[in-house]
JSON list of C-alpha atoms and ligand atoms in Angstrom, two decimals:
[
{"chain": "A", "resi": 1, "resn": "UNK", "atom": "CA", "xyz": [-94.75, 47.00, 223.66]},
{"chain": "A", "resi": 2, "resn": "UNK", "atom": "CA", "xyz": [-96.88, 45.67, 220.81]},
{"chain": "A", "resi": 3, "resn": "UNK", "atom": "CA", "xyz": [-94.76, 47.01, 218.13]},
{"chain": "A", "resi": 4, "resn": "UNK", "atom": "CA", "xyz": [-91.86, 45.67, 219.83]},
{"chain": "A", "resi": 5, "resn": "UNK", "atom": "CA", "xyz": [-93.25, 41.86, 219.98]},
{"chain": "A", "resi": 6, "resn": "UNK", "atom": "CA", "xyz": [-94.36, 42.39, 216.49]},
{"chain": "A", "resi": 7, "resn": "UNK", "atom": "CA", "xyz": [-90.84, 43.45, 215.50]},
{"chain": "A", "resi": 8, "resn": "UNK", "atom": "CA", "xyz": [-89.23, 40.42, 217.61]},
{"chain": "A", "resi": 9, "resn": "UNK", "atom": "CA", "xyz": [-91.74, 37.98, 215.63]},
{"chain": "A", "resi": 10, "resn": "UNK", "atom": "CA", "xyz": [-90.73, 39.44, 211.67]},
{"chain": "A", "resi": 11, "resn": "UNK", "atom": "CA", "xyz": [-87.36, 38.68, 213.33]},
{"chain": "A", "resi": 12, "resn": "UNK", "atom": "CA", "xyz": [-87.64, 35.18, 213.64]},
{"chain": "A", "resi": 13, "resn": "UNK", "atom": "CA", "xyz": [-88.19, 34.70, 210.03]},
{"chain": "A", "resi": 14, "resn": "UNK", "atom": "CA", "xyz": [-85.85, 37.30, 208.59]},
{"chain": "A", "resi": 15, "resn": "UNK", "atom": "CA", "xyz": [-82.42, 36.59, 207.39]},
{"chain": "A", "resi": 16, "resn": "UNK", "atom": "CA", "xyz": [-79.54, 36.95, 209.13]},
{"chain": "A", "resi": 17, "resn": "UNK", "atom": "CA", "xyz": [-77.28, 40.34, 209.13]},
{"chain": "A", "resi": 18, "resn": "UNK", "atom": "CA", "xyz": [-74.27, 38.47, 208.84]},
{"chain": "A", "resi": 19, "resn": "UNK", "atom": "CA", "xyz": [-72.42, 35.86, 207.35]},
{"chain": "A", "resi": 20, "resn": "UNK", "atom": "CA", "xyz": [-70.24, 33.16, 207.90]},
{"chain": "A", "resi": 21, "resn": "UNK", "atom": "CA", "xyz": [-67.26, 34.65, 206.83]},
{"chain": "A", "resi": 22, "resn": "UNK", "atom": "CA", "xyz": [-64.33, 33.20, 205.54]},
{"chain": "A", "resi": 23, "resn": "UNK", "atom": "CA", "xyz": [-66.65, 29.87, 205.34]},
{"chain": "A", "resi": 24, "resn": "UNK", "atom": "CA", "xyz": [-68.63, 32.36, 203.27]},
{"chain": "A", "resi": 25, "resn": "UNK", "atom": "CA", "xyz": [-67.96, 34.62, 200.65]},
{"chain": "A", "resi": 26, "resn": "UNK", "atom": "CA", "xyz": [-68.72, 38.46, 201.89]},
{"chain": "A", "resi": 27, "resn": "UNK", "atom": "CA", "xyz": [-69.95, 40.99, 199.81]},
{"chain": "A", "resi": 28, "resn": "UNK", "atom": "CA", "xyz": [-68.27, 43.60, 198.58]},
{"chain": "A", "resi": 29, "resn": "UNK", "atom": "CA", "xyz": [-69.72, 47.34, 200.76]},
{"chain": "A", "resi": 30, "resn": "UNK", "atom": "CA", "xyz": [-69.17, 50.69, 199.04]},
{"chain": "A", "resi": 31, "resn": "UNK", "atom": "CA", "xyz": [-66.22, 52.56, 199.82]},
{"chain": "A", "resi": 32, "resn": "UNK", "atom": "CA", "xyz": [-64.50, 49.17, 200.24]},
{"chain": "A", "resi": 33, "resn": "UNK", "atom": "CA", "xyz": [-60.99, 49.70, 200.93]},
{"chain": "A", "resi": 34, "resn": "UNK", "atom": "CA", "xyz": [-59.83, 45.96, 200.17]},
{"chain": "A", "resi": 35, "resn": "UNK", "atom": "CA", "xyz": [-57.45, 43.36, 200.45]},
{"chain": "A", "resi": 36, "resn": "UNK", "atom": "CA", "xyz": [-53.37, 44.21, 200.37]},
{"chain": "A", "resi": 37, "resn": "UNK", "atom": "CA", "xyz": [-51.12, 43.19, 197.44]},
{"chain": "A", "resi": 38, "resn": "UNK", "atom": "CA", "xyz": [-47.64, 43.39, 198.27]},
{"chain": "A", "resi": 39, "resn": "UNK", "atom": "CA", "xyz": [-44.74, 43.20, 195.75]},
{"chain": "A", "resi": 40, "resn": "UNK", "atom": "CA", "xyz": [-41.86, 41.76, 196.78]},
{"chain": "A", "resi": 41, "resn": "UNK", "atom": "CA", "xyz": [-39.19, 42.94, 194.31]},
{"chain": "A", "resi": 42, "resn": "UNK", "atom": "CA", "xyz": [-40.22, 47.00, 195.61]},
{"chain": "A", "resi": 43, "resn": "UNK", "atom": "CA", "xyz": [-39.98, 45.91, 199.65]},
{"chain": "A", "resi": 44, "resn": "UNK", "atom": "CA", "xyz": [-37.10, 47.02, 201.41]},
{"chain": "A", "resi": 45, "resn": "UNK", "atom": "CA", "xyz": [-37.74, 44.76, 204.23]},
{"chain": "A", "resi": 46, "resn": "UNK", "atom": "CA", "xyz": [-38.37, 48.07, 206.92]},
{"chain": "A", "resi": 47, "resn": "UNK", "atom": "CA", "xyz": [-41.01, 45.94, 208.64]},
{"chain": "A", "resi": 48, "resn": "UNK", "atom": "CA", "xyz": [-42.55, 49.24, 208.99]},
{"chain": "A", "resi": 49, "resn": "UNK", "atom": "CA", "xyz": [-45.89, 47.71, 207.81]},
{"chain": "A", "resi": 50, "resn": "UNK", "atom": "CA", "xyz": [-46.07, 45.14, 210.41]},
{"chain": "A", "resi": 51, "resn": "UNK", "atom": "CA", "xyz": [-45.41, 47.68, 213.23]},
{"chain": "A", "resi": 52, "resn": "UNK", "atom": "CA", "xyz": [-48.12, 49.54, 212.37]},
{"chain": "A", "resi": 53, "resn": "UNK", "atom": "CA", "xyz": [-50.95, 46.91, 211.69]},
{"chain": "A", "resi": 54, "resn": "UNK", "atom": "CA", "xyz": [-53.51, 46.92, 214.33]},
{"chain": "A", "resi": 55, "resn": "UNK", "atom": "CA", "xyz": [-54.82, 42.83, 214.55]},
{"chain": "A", "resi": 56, "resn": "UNK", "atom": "CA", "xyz": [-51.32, 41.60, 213.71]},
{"chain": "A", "resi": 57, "resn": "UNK", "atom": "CA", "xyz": [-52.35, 40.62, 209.99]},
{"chain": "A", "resi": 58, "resn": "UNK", "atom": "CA", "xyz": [-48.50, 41.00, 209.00]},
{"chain": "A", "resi": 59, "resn": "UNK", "atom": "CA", "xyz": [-45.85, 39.37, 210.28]},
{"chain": "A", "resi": 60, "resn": "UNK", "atom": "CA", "xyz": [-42.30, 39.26, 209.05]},
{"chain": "A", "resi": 61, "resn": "UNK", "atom": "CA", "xyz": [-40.15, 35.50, 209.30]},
{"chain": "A", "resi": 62, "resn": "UNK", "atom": "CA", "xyz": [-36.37, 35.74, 210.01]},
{"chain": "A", "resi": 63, "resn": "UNK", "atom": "CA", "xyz": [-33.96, 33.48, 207.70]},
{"chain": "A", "resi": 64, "resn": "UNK", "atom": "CA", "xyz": [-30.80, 32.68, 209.50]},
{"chain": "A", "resi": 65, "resn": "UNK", "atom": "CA", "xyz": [-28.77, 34.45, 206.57]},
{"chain": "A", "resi": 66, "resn": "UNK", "atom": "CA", "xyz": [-30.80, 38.09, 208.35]},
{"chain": "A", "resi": 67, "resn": "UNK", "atom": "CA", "xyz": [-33.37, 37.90, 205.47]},
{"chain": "A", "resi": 68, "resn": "UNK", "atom": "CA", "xyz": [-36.99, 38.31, 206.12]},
{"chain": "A", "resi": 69, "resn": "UNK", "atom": "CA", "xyz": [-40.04, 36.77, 204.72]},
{"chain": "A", "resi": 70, "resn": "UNK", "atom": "CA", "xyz": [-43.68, 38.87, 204.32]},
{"chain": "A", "resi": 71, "resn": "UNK", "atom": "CA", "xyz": [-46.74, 36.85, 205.84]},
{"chain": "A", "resi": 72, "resn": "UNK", "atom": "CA", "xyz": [-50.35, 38.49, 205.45]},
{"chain": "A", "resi": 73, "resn": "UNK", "atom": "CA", "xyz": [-52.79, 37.15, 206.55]},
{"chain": "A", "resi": 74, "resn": "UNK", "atom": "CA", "xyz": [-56.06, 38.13, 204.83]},
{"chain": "A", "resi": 75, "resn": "UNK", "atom": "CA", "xyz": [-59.16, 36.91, 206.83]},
{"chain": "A", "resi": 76, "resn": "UNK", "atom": "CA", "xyz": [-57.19, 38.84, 209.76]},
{"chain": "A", "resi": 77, "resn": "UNK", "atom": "CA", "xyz": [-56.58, 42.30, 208.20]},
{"chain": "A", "resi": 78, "resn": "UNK", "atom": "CA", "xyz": [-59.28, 44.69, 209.25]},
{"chain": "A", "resi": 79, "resn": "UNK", "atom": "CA", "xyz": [-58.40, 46.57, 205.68]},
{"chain": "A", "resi": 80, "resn": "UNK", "atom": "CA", "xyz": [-57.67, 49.73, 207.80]},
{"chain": "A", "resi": 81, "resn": "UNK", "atom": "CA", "xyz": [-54.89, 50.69, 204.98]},
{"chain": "A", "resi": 82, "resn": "UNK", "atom": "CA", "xyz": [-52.36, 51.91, 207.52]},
{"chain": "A", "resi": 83, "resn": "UNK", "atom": "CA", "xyz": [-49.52, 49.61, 206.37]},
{"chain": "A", "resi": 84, "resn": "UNK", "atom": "CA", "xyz": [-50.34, 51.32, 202.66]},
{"chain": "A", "resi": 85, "resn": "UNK", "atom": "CA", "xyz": [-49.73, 54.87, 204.54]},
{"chain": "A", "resi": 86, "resn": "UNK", "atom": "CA", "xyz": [-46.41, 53.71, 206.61]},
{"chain": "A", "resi": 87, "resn": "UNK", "atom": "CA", "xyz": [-45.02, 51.64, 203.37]},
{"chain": "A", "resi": 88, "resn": "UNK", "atom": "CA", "xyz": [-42.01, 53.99, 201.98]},
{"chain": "A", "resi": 89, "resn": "UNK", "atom": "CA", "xyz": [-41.81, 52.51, 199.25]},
{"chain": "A", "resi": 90, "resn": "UNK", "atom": "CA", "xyz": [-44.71, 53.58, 196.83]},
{"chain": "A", "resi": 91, "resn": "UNK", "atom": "CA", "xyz": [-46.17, 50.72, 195.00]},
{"chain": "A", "resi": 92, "resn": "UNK", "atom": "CA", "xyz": [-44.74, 48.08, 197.19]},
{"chain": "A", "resi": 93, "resn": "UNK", "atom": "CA", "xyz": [-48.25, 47.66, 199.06]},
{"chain": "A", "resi": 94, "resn": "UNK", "atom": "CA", "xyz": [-51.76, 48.50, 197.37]},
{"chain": "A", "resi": 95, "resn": "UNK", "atom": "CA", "xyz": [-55.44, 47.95, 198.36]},
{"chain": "A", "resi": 96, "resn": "UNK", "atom": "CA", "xyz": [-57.36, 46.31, 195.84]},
{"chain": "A", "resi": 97, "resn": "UNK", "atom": "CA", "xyz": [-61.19, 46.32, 196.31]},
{"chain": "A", "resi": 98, "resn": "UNK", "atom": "CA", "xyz": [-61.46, 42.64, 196.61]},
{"chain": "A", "resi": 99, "resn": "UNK", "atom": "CA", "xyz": [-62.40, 40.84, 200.01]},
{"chain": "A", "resi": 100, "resn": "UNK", "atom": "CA", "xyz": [-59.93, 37.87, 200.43]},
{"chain": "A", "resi": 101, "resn": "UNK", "atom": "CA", "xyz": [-61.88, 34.53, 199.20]},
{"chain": "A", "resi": 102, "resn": "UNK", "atom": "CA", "xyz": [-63.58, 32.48, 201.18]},
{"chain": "A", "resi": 103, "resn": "UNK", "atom": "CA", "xyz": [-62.25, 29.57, 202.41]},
{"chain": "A", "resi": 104, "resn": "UNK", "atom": "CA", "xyz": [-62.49, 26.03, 203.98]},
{"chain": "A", "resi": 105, "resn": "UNK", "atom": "CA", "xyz": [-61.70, 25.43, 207.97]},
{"chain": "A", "resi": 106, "resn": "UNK", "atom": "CA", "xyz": [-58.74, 24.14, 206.70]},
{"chain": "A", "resi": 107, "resn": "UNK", "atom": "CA", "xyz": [-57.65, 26.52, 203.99]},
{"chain": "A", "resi": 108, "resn": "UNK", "atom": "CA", "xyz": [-57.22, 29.14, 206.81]},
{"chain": "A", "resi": 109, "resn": "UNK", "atom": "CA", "xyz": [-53.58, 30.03, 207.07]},
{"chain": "A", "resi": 110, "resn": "UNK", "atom": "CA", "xyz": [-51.84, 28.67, 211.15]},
{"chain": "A", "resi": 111, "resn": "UNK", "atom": "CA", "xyz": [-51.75, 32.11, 212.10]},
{"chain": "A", "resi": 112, "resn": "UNK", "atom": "CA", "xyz": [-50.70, 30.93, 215.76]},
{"chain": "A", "resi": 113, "resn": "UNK", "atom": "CA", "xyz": [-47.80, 28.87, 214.72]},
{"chain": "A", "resi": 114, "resn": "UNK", "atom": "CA", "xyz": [-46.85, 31.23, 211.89]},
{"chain": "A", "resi": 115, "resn": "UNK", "atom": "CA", "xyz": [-46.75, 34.20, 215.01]},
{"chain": "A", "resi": 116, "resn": "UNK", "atom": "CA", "xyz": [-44.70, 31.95, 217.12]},
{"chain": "A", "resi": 117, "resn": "UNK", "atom": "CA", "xyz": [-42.42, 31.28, 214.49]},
{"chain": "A", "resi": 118, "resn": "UNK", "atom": "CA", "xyz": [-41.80, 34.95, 213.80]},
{"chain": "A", "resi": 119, "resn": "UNK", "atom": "CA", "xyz": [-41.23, 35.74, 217.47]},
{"chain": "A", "resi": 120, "resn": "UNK", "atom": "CA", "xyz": [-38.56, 33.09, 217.32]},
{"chain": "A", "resi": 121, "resn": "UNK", "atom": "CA", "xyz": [-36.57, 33.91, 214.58]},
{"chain": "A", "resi": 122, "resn": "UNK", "atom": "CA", "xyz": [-36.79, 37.55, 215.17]},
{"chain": "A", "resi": 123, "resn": "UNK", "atom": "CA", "xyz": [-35.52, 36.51, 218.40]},
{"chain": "A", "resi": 124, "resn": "UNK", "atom": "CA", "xyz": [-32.79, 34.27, 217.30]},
{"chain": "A", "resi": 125, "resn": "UNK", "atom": "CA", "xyz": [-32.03, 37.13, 214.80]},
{"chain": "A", "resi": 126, "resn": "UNK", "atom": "CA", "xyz": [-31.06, 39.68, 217.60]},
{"chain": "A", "resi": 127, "resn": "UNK", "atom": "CA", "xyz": [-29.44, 37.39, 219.32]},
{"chain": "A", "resi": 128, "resn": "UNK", "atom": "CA", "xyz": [-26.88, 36.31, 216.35]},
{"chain": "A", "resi": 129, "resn": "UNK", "atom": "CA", "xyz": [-26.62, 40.52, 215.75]},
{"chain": "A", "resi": 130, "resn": "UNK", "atom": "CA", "xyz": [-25.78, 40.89, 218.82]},
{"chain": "A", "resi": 131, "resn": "UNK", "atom": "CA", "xyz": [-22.98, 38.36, 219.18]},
{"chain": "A", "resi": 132, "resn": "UNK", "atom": "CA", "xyz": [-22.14, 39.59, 215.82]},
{"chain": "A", "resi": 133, "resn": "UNK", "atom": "CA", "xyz": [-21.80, 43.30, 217.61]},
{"chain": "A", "resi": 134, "resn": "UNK", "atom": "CA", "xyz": [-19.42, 41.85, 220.50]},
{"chain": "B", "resi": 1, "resn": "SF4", "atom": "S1", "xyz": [-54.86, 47.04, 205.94]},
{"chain": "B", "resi": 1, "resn": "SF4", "atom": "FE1", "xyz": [-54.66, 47.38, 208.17]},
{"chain": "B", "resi": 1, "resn": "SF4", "atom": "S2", "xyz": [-55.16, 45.43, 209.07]},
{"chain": "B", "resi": 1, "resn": "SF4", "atom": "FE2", "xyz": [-54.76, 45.02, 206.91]},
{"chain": "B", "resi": 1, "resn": "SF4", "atom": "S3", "xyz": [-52.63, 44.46, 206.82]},
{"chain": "B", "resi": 1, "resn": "SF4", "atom": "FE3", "xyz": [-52.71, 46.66, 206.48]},
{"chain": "B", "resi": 1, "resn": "SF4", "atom": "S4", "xyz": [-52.45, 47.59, 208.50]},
{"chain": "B", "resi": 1, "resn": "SF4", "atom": "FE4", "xyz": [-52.95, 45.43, 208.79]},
{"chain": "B", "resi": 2, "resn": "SF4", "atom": "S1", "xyz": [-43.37, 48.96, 204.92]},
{"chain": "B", "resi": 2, "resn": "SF4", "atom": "FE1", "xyz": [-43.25, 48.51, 202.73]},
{"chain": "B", "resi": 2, "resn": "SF4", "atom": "S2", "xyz": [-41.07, 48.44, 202.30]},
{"chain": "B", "resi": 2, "resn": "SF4", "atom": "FE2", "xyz": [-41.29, 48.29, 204.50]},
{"chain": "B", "resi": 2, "resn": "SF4", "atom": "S3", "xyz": [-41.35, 46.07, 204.88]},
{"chain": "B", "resi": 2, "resn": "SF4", "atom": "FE3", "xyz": [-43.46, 46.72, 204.68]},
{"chain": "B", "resi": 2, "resn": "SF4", "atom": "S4", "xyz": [-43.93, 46.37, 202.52]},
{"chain": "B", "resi": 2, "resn": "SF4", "atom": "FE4", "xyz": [-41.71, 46.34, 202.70]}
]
């Protein structure tokens, strides 16, 4: 009980753990698997690497000419690397061991309306293939 008080008193007066990331910059851990670089001119536009990202951190946009745009979003991505594993086309995606940077409230990509405007024109997509189709 003793040591236990003692340990919640050095508490007050340590430092924090953690940090106010993206406000903050974060450091760097060992083994850091690190922030995705796409190339653009390599992507065959499979969309395999946004099926298999676990938060959501890539999203594909649909152009009404059936062209797709790559979104990543950085302070998102859990760096997991399974996008890198599912990408067929070598090169196309690498991990880099750099954390994104940090960034003001209002640096922060609109992940919400970016999402919603995926859904759409995904959506809208399908629909003008399918009409296409009939
Ligand atoms: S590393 Fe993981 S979390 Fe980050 S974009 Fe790729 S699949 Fe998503
Ligand atoms: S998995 Fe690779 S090739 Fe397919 S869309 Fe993603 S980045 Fe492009």
């Amino acid at each position: 009980m003793k040591d236990m008080f003692i340990e919640s008193l050095k508490n007050l007066f340590r430092k924090p753990a953690t940090v106010k990331y993206p406000l903050e910059p974060s450091p760097t851990p060992s083994n850091y698997r690190g922030l995705i670089v796409y190339k653009e001119e390599l992507c065959i536009f499979c969309t395999k690497c946004e099926m298999v990202c676990p938060p959501g951190a890539i999203r594909f946009t649909y152009n009404e000419d059936g062209s797709k745009e790559f979104h990543y979003n950085p302070y998102l991505c859990i760096y997991c690397g399974e996008c890198v594993r599912a990408c067929p086309k070598p090169g196309c995606l690498i991990q880099v061991e750099e954390t994104a940077p940090s960034a003001t409230e209002e640096e922060l990509p609109n992940w919400d309306d970016l999402e919603r405007k995926a859904d759409e024109s995904k959506k809208r997509w399908l629909q003008a293939r399918k009409k296409k189709k009939s």
